[in-house]
Amino acid sequence: MSTDPTTEATPLDAQIDTVQTEIDTAPLTSADEAEAFRIRFLGRKSGAITDLFAQMGAAPPEQRRALGQRLNALKARAQDRIDSAQAALAASGPSAATDLDLTLPGRVPAPLEPGTLHPLTQTLQAIEGIFRGFGFSIAHGPEIEDDWHNFTALNFGPEHPARDMQDTFFLEPPPPEGRGVVLRTHTSPVQIRVLEGQKPPVRIIAPGRVFRNEAISYKSYCLFHQVEGLVVDEGVTFADLKAMLHTFARAFFGGDVTMRFRPSFFPFTEPSAEVDIWWADETKPGGGQWMEILGCGMVDPNVLDNVGIDSERYTGYAFGMGVERMAMLRHDISDIRLFYENDVRFLRQF
Ligand code: PHE
């Protein structure tokens, strides 16, 4: 049995034992319990350990060192329990029982929504599909054209008003000052490019973008799309043209379409016509209006001569339709400018 006063049990030792048991067994399962625990054992005014430290001053001096060590260990033990309880609470999420809603979507970046084809692309594809079914193939030409293909070969005289600066975006001034390089004003130059490289029978459509320096309004824009059509063969007549356009319109609009041919003029067709579609609109006087969708006619013999095709043997028809107009009629769109604004509230509807 030891008689060393520094290791003898003191009354304070018994209290320390009791407090230690309490520290080891106190429940610590919530933030509230952790805070109550901290106040009960480590509180500055009446915490149990704080109390024991205060009592240490009354112990015999030779025992104080050992008591101090025990009390420091006890304090660390209490703090340890608080720390591990808080760590456990943090790991189980913010008050798991109350705030966590497992049915909410995960906090991930907004998923990318799949886009859709632009309504003009959809319309072009529909037009192409119908003409493919009639045995037409698809031709393309450049959007920057020269004077020959855009005007001269198409029988536009040098003074023709369509060459006017008002209508045409010139990249180089017209002859004699320049070469007359233009943003093509129509898809008809593709007629020339095809006929320069291919002998009849010819049966093509040529879709693409065209440009005109026009006053912008609900039905006109400085850029738009056309689909050119060209058929050249022996014995082609205006009746063939009319039948083809009627059949096409029924296929495109789905049966009930009112269409009219109006005599017109184009330098490269003779005779020429413009085709209108009746656009029913109850808000308009008369219940609607005629909407021009295309120009057409029999290929002028001068055009065939310009590309070295025997105009005594071959005849042909041509047409050029406005794709925006077709899309507007099909989807009841009231303003051509909507196609170019890229507003997803518009685009999402198609
Ligand atoms: N190119 C003409 C236009 O843009 C349309 C057209 C094409 C007319 C083919 C007749 C034949 O107005």
Short mmCIF file of N, CA and C in Angstrom, two decimals, residues 116-127 252-254 277-280 291 293 322-336 338-339 346-350:
data_model
loop_
_atom_site.label_atom_id
_atom_site.label_comp_id
_atom_site.label_asym_id
_atom_site.label_seq_id
_atom_site.Cartn_x
_atom_site.Cartn_y
_atom_site.Cartn_z
N THR A 116 -34.64 21.18 -81.77
CA THR A 116 -35.47 20.68 -82.87
C THR A 116 -34.95 21.29 -84.16
N LEU A 117 -35.34 20.74 -85.29
CA LEU A 117 -34.99 21.34 -86.57
C LEU A 117 -35.76 22.65 -86.71
N HIS A 118 -35.09 23.65 -87.26
CA HIS A 118 -35.73 24.94 -87.51
C HIS A 118 -36.94 24.73 -88.42
N PRO A 119 -38.04 25.47 -88.19
CA PRO A 119 -39.23 25.26 -89.02
C PRO A 119 -38.95 25.41 -90.52
N LEU A 120 -37.98 26.26 -90.88
CA LEU A 120 -37.66 26.39 -92.31
C LEU A 120 -36.98 25.12 -92.82
N THR A 121 -36.12 24.54 -91.99
CA THR A 121 -35.47 23.28 -92.38
C THR A 121 -36.51 22.18 -92.53
N GLN A 122 -37.46 22.15 -91.59
CA GLN A 122 -38.52 21.14 -91.68
C GLN A 122 -39.33 21.32 -92.96
N THR A 123 -39.63 22.59 -93.29
CA THR A 123 -40.42 22.87 -94.49
C THR A 123 -39.63 22.46 -95.74
N LEU A 124 -38.33 22.83 -95.77
CA LEU A 124 -37.49 22.45 -96.90
C LEU A 124 -37.45 20.93 -97.06
N GLN A 125 -37.32 20.24 -95.95
CA GLN A 125 -37.25 18.78 -96.03
C GLN A 125 -38.56 18.20 -96.55
N ALA A 126 -39.68 18.82 -96.13
CA ALA A 126 -40.98 18.33 -96.62
C ALA A 126 -41.10 18.54 -98.13
N ILE A 127 -40.68 19.75 -98.59
CA ILE A 127 -40.76 20.05 -100.03
C ILE A 127 -39.85 19.10 -100.81
N PHE A 252 -48.40 18.95 -100.08
CA PHE A 252 -47.76 19.77 -99.05
C PHE A 252 -48.77 20.27 -98.01
N PHE A 253 -49.92 20.77 -98.50
CA PHE A 253 -50.89 21.35 -97.57
C PHE A 253 -51.92 20.34 -97.09
N GLY A 254 -51.92 19.16 -97.69
CA GLY A 254 -52.83 18.14 -97.20
C GLY A 254 -54.23 18.22 -97.75
N ILE A 277 -51.86 31.26 -103.05
CA ILE A 277 -52.64 30.33 -102.22
C ILE A 277 -53.58 31.19 -101.37
N TRP A 278 -54.82 30.71 -101.22
CA TRP A 278 -55.77 31.45 -100.39
C TRP A 278 -55.45 31.20 -98.92
N TRP A 279 -55.18 32.30 -98.20
CA TRP A 279 -54.85 32.21 -96.79
C TRP A 279 -56.05 32.66 -95.99
N ALA A 280 -56.83 31.68 -95.50
CA ALA A 280 -58.03 32.00 -94.73
C ALA A 280 -57.64 32.66 -93.42
N MET A 291 -52.04 34.78 -101.04
CA MET A 291 -50.63 34.87 -100.68
C MET A 291 -49.82 34.28 -101.83
N ILE A 293 -46.98 32.45 -103.59
CA ILE A 293 -45.98 31.49 -103.12
C ILE A 293 -44.91 31.18 -104.15
N GLY A 322 -41.26 30.41 -102.67
CA GLY A 322 -40.74 30.99 -101.43
C GLY A 322 -40.99 30.05 -100.26
N VAL A 323 -39.91 29.62 -99.63
CA VAL A 323 -40.03 28.62 -98.56
C VAL A 323 -40.69 29.22 -97.31
N GLU A 324 -40.32 30.48 -97.00
CA GLU A 324 -40.92 31.12 -95.83
C GLU A 324 -42.44 31.21 -95.98
N ARG A 325 -42.86 31.60 -97.18
CA ARG A 325 -44.30 31.72 -97.43
C ARG A 325 -44.99 30.37 -97.22
N MET A 326 -44.34 29.31 -97.71
CA MET A 326 -44.92 27.98 -97.56
C MET A 326 -45.04 27.61 -96.08
N ALA A 327 -43.99 27.92 -95.32
CA ALA A 327 -44.00 27.59 -93.88
C ALA A 327 -45.05 28.42 -93.15
N MET A 328 -45.17 29.70 -93.56
CA MET A 328 -46.16 30.57 -92.91
C MET A 328 -47.58 30.08 -93.15
N LEU A 329 -47.84 29.64 -94.38
CA LEU A 329 -49.17 29.13 -94.70
C LEU A 329 -49.44 27.82 -93.98
N ARG A 330 -48.42 26.99 -93.92
CA ARG A 330 -48.60 25.66 -93.34
C ARG A 330 -48.84 25.72 -91.84
N HIS A 331 -48.09 26.62 -91.17
CA HIS A 331 -48.17 26.66 -89.71
C HIS A 331 -48.94 27.88 -89.20
N ASP A 332 -49.53 28.66 -90.12
CA ASP A 332 -50.29 29.85 -89.72
C ASP A 332 -49.40 30.82 -88.94
N ILE A 333 -48.24 31.12 -89.50
CA ILE A 333 -47.32 32.07 -88.89
C ILE A 333 -47.56 33.43 -89.53
N SER A 334 -47.68 34.47 -88.72
CA SER A 334 -48.16 35.74 -89.26
C SER A 334 -47.03 36.70 -89.63
N ASP A 335 -45.79 36.41 -89.26
CA ASP A 335 -44.72 37.38 -89.50
C ASP A 335 -43.43 36.67 -89.88
N ILE A 336 -42.90 36.98 -91.07
CA ILE A 336 -41.72 36.28 -91.58
C ILE A 336 -40.49 36.49 -90.69
N LEU A 338 -40.16 36.28 -87.61
CA LEU A 338 -40.05 35.30 -86.52
C LEU A 338 -39.04 34.21 -86.84
N PHE A 339 -38.87 33.91 -88.15
CA PHE A 339 -37.95 32.82 -88.52
C PHE A 339 -36.50 33.14 -88.19
N PHE A 346 -40.63 30.64 -79.88
CA PHE A 346 -41.19 30.39 -81.21
C PHE A 346 -40.73 29.04 -81.74
N LEU A 347 -39.41 28.81 -81.70
CA LEU A 347 -38.85 27.62 -82.34
C LEU A 347 -39.34 26.33 -81.70
N ARG A 348 -39.58 26.37 -80.39
CA ARG A 348 -39.98 25.18 -79.65
C ARG A 348 -41.34 24.64 -80.12
N GLN A 349 -42.11 25.48 -80.83
CA GLN A 349 -43.46 25.05 -81.20
C GLN A 349 -43.49 24.11 -82.40
N PHE A 350 -42.31 23.85 -82.99
CA PHE A 350 -42.33 23.06 -84.23
C PHE A 350 -41.64 21.71 -84.05
#
